[in-house]
XYZ file of N, CA and C in Angstrom:
510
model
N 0.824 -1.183 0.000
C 0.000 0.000 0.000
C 0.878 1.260 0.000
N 0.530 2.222 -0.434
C 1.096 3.507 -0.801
C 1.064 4.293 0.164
N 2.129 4.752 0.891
C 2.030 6.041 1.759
C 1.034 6.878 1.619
N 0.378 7.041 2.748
C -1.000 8.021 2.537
C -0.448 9.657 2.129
N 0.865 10.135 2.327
C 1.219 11.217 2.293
C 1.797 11.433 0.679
N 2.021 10.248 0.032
C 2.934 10.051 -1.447
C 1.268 9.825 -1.812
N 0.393 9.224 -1.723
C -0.884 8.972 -2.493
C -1.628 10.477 -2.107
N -1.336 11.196 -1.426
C -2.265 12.365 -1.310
C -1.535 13.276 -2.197
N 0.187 13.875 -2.304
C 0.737 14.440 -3.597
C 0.544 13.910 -4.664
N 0.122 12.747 -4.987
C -0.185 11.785 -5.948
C -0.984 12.660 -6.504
N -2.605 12.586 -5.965
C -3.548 12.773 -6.423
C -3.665 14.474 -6.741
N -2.738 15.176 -5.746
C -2.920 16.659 -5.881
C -2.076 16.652 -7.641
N -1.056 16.211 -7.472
C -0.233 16.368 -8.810
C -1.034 16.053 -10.513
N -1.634 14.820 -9.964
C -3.042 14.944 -11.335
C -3.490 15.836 -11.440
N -4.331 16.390 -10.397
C -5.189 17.790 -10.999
C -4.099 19.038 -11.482
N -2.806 18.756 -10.805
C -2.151 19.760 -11.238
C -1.651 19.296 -13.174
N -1.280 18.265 -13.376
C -1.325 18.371 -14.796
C -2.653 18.610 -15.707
N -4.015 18.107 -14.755
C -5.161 18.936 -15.555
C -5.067 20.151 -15.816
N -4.997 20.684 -14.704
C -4.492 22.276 -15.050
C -3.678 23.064 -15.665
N -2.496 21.957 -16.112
C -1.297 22.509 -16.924
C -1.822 22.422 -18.124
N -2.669 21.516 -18.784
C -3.186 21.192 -19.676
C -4.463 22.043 -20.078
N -5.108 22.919 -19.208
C -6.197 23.961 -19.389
C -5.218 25.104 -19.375
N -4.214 25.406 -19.047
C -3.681 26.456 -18.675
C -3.223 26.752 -20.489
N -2.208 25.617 -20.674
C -1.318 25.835 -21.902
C -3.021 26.010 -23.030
N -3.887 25.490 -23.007
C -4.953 25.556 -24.173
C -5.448 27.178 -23.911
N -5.495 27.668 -22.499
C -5.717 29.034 -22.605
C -4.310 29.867 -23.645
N -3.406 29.325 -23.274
C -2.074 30.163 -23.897
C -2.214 30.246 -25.369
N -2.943 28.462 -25.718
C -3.053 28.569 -27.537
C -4.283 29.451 -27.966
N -4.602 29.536 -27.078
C -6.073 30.574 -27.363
C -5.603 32.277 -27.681
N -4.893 32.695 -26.731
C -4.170 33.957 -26.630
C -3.354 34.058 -28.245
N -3.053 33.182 -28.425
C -1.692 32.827 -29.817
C -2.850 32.835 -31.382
N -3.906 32.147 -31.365
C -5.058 32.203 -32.219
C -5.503 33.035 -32.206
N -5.136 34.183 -31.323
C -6.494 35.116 -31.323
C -5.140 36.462 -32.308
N -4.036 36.345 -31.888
C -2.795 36.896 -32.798
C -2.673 36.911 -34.245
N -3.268 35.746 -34.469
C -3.091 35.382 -35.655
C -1.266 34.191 -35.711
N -1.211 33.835 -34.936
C 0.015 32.770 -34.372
C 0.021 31.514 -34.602
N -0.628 31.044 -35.340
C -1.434 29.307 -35.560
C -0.216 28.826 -35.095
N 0.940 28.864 -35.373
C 1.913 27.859 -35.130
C 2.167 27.507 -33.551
N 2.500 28.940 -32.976
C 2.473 29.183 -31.568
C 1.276 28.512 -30.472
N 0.146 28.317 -31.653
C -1.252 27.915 -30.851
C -0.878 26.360 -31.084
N -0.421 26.198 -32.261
C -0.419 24.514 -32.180
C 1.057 24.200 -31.259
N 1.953 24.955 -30.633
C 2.837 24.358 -29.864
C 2.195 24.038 -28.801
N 1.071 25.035 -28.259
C 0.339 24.812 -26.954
C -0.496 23.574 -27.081
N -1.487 23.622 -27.891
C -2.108 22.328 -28.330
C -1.114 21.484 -28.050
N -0.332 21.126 -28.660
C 0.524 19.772 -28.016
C 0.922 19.670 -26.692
N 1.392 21.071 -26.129
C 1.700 21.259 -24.916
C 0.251 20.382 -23.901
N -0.586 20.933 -24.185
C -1.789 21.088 -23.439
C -2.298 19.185 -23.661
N -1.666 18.797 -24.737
C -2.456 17.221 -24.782
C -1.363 16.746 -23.762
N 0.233 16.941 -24.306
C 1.114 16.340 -23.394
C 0.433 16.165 -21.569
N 0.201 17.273 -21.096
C -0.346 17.689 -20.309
C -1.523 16.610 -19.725
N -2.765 16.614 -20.256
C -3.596 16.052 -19.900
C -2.826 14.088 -20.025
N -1.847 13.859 -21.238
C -1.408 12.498 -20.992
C -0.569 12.427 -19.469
N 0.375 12.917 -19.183
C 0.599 13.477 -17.675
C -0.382 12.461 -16.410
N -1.632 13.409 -16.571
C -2.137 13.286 -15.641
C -2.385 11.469 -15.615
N -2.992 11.491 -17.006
C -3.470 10.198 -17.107
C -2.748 9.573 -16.744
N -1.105 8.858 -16.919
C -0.238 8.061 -16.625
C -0.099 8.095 -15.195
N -0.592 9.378 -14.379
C -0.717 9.201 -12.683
C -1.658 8.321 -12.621
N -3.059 8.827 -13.238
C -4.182 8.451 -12.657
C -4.166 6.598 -13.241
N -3.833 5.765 -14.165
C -3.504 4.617 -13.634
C -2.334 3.982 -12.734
N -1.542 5.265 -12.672
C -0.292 4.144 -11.510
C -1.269 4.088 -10.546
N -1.901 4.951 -10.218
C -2.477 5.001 -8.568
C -3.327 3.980 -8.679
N -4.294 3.997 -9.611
C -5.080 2.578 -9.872
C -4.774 1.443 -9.791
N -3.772 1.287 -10.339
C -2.495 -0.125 -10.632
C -2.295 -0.470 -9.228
N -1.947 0.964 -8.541
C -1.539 0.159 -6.787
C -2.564 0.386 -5.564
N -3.633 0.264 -5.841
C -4.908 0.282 -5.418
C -5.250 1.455 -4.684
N -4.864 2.474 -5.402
C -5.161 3.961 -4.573
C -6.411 4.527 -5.195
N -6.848 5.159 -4.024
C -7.999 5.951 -4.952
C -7.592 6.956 -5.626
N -8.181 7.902 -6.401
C -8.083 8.917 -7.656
C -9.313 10.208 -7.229
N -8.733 11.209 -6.531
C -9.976 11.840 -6.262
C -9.577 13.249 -7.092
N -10.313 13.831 -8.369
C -10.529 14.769 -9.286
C -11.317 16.062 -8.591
N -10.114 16.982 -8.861
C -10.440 18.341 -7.994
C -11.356 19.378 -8.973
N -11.687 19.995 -8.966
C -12.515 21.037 -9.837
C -11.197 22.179 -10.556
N -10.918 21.908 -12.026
C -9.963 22.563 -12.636
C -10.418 24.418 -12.463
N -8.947 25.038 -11.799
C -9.152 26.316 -11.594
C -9.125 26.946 -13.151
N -10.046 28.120 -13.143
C -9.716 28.799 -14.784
C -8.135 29.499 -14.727
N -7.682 29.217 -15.860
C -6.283 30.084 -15.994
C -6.641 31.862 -15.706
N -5.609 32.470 -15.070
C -5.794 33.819 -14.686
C -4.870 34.823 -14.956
N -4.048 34.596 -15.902
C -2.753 35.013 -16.753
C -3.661 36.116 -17.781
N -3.286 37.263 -17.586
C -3.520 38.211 -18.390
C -1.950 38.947 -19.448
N -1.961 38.765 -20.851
C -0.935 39.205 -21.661
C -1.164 40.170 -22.331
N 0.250 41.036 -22.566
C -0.065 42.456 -22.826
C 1.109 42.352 -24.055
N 2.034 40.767 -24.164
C 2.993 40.928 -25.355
C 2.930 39.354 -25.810
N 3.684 39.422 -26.501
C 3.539 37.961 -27.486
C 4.304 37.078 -26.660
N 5.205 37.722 -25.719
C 6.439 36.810 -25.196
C 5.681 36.978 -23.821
N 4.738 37.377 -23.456
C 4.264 37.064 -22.192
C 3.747 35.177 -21.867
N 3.064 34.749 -22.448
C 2.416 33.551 -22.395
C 4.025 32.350 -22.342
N 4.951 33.078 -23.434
C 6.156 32.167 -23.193
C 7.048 32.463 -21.666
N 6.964 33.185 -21.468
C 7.730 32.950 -19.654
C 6.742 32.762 -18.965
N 5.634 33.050 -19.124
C 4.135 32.294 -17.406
C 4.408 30.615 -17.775
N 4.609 30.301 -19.159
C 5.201 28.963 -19.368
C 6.204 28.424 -18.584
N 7.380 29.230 -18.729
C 8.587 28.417 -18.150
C 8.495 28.902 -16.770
N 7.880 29.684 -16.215
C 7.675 29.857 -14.587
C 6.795 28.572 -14.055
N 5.528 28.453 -15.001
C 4.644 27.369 -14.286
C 5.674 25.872 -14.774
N 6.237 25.026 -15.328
C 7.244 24.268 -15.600
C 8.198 24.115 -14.745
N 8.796 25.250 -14.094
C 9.408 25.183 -12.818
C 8.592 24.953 -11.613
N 7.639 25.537 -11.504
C 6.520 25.408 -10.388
C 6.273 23.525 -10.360
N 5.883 23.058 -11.631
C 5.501 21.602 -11.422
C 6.705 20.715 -11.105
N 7.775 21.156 -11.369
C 9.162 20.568 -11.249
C 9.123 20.328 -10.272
N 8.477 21.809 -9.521
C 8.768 21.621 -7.686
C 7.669 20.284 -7.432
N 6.536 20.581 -7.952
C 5.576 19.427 -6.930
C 6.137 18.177 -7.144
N 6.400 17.589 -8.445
C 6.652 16.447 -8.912
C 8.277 16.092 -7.661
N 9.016 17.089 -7.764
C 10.266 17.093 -6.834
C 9.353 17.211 -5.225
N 8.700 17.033 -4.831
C 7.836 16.755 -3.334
C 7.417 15.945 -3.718
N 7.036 15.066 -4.323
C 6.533 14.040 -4.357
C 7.338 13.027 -3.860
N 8.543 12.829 -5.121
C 9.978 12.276 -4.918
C 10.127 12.176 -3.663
N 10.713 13.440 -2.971
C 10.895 13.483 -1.760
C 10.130 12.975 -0.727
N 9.130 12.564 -1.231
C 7.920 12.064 0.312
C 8.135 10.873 -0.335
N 8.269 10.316 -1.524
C 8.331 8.549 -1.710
C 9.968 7.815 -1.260
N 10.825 9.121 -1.276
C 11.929 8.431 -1.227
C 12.268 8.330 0.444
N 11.568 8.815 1.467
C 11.634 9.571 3.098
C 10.709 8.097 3.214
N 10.073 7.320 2.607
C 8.904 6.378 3.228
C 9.413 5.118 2.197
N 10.751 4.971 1.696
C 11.365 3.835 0.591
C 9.994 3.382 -0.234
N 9.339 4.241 -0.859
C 8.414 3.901 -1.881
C 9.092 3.957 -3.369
N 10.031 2.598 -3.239
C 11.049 2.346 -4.575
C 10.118 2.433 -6.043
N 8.808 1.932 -5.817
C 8.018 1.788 -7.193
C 7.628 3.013 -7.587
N 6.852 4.034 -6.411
C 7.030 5.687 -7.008
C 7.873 5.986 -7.363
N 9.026 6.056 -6.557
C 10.470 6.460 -7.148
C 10.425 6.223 -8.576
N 10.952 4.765 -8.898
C 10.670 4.283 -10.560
C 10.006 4.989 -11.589
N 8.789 5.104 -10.920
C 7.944 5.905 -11.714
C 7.923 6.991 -12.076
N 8.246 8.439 -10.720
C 8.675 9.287 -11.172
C 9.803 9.545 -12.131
N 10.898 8.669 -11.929
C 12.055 9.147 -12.643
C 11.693 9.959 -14.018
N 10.712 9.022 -14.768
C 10.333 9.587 -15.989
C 10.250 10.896 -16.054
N 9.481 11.554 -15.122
C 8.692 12.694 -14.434
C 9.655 13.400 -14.312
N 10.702 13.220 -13.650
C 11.477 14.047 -13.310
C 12.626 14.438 -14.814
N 12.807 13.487 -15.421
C 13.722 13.729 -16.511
C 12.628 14.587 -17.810
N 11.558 14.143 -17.597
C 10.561 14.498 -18.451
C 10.453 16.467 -18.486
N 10.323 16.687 -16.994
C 10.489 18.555 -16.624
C 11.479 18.981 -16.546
N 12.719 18.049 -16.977
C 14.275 18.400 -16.988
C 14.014 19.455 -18.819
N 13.076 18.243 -19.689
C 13.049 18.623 -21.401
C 11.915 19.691 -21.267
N 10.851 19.898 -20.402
C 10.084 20.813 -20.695
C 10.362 22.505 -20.200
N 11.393 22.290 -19.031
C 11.800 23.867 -18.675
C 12.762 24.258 -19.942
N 13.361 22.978 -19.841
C 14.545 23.907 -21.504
C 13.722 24.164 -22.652
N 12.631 23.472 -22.864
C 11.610 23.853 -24.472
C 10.999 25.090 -24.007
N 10.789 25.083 -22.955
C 10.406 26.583 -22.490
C 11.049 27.598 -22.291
N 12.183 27.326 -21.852
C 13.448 28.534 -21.978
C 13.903 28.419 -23.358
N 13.764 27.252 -24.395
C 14.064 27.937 -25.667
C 13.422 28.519 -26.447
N 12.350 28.810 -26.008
C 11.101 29.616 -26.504
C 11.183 30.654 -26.208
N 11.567 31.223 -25.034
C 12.012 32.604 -25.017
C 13.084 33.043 -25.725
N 14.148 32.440 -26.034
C 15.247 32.683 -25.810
C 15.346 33.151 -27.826
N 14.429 31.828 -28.546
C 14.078 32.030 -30.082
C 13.095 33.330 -29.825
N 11.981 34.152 -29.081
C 11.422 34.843 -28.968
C 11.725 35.890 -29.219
N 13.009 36.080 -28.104
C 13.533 37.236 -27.917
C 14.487 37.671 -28.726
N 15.392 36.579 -29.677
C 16.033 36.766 -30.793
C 15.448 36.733 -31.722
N 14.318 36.728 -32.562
C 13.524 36.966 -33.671
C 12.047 37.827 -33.556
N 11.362 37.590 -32.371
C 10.036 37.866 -32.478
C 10.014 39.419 -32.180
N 11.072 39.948 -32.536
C 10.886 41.501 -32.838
C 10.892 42.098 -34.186
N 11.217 41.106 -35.504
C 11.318 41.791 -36.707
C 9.765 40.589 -37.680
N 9.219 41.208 -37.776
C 8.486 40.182 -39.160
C 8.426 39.251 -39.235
N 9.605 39.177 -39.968
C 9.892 37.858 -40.914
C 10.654 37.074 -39.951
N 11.299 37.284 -38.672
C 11.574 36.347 -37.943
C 10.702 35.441 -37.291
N 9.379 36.473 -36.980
C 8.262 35.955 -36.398
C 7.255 34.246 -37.268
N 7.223 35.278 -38.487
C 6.754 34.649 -38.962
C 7.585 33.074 -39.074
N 8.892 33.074 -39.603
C 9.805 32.038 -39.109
C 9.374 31.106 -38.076
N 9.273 31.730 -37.379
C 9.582 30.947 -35.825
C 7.795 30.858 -35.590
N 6.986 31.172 -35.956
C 5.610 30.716 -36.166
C 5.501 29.404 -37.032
N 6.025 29.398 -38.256
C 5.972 28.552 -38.919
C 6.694 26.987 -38.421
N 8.346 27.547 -37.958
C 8.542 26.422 -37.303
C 7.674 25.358 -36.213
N 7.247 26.225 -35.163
C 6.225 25.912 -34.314
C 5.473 24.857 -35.146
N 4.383 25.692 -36.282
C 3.399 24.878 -36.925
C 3.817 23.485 -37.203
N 4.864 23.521 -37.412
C 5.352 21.475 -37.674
C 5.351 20.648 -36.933
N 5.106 21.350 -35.324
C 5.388 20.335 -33.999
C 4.161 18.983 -34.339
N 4.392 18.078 -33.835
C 3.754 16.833 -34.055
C 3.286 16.191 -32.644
N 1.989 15.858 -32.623
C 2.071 15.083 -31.116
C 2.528 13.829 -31.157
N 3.195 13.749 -30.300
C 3.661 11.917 -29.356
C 3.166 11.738 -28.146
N 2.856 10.824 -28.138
C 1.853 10.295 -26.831
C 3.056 9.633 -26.112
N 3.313 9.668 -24.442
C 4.172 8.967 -23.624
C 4.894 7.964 -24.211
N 5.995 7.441 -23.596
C 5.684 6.136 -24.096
C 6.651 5.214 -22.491
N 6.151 6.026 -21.954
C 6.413 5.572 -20.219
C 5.242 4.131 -20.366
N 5.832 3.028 -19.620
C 4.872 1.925 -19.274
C 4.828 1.671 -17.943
N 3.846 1.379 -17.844
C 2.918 1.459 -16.294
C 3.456 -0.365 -15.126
């Protein structure tokens, strides 16, 4: 049985990738409304990645006979006033989940819950690739998304992103 304190971050950390996953679809919304399609479809992927996230919690916990209790998703509350705003509330909230997912760790590894451990690892190497896609989003932002034709560039690139579904096994 699962530490009641690792199964209670458990379950908080699902709703928190629901939310990462409503959050980033608000961001592609902000990017569509620009005229940004590409930028909107990075979020779109962002935002499915996201909701797969949660899902891959919500059967480990199943798998090890925990319950799954689904919180009421908060509305995103991020107001943008530039194009590069939505890309750093990105890599701030990415660090933010780093932290929970890193409390989690920490409460499975304080109670030798070796199979969370396992599990997170993914998790943890996984927000190692999403703070840097997020810091390279600023970083391409801030070196192009001031002239045109850079924009447009770096819009277009975006537009090619492709979804991949996990491929973590349970």
């Amino acid at each position: 049985m699962m530490d009641q304190k690792v199964a209670a971050l458990m379950n908080q950390q699902i709703n928190a990738e629901f939310y990462s996953g409503y959050l980033y679809l608000d961001f592609a919304n902000y990017y569509e409304e620009k005229g940004l399609a590409g930028f909107a479809n990075w979020y779109e992927i962002q935002a499915r990645e996201e909701q797969d996230h949660a899902i891959l919690m919500y059967h480990f916990m199943h798998n090890n006979g925990e319950k799954v209790t689904l919180d009421a998703i908060a509305k995103p509350d991020k107001e943008f006033h530039a194009l590069i705003d939505p890309l750093k509330a990105g890599l701030e909230h990415e660090k933010y989940v780093t932290s929970l997912v890193n409390n989690i760790y920490a409460a499975a590894q304080s109670c030798n819950d070796f199979r969370t451990l396992q599990f997170l690892d993914w998790f943890i190497k996984e927000q190692g690739e999403e703070e840097k896609n997020a810091s390279d989003m600023i970083t391409k932002m801030e070196l192009f998304g001031s002239d045109p034709k850079g924009l447009y560039m770096l819009n277009s690139e975006l537009q090619s992103r492709v979804y991949a579904a996990p491929s973590l096994v349970l």
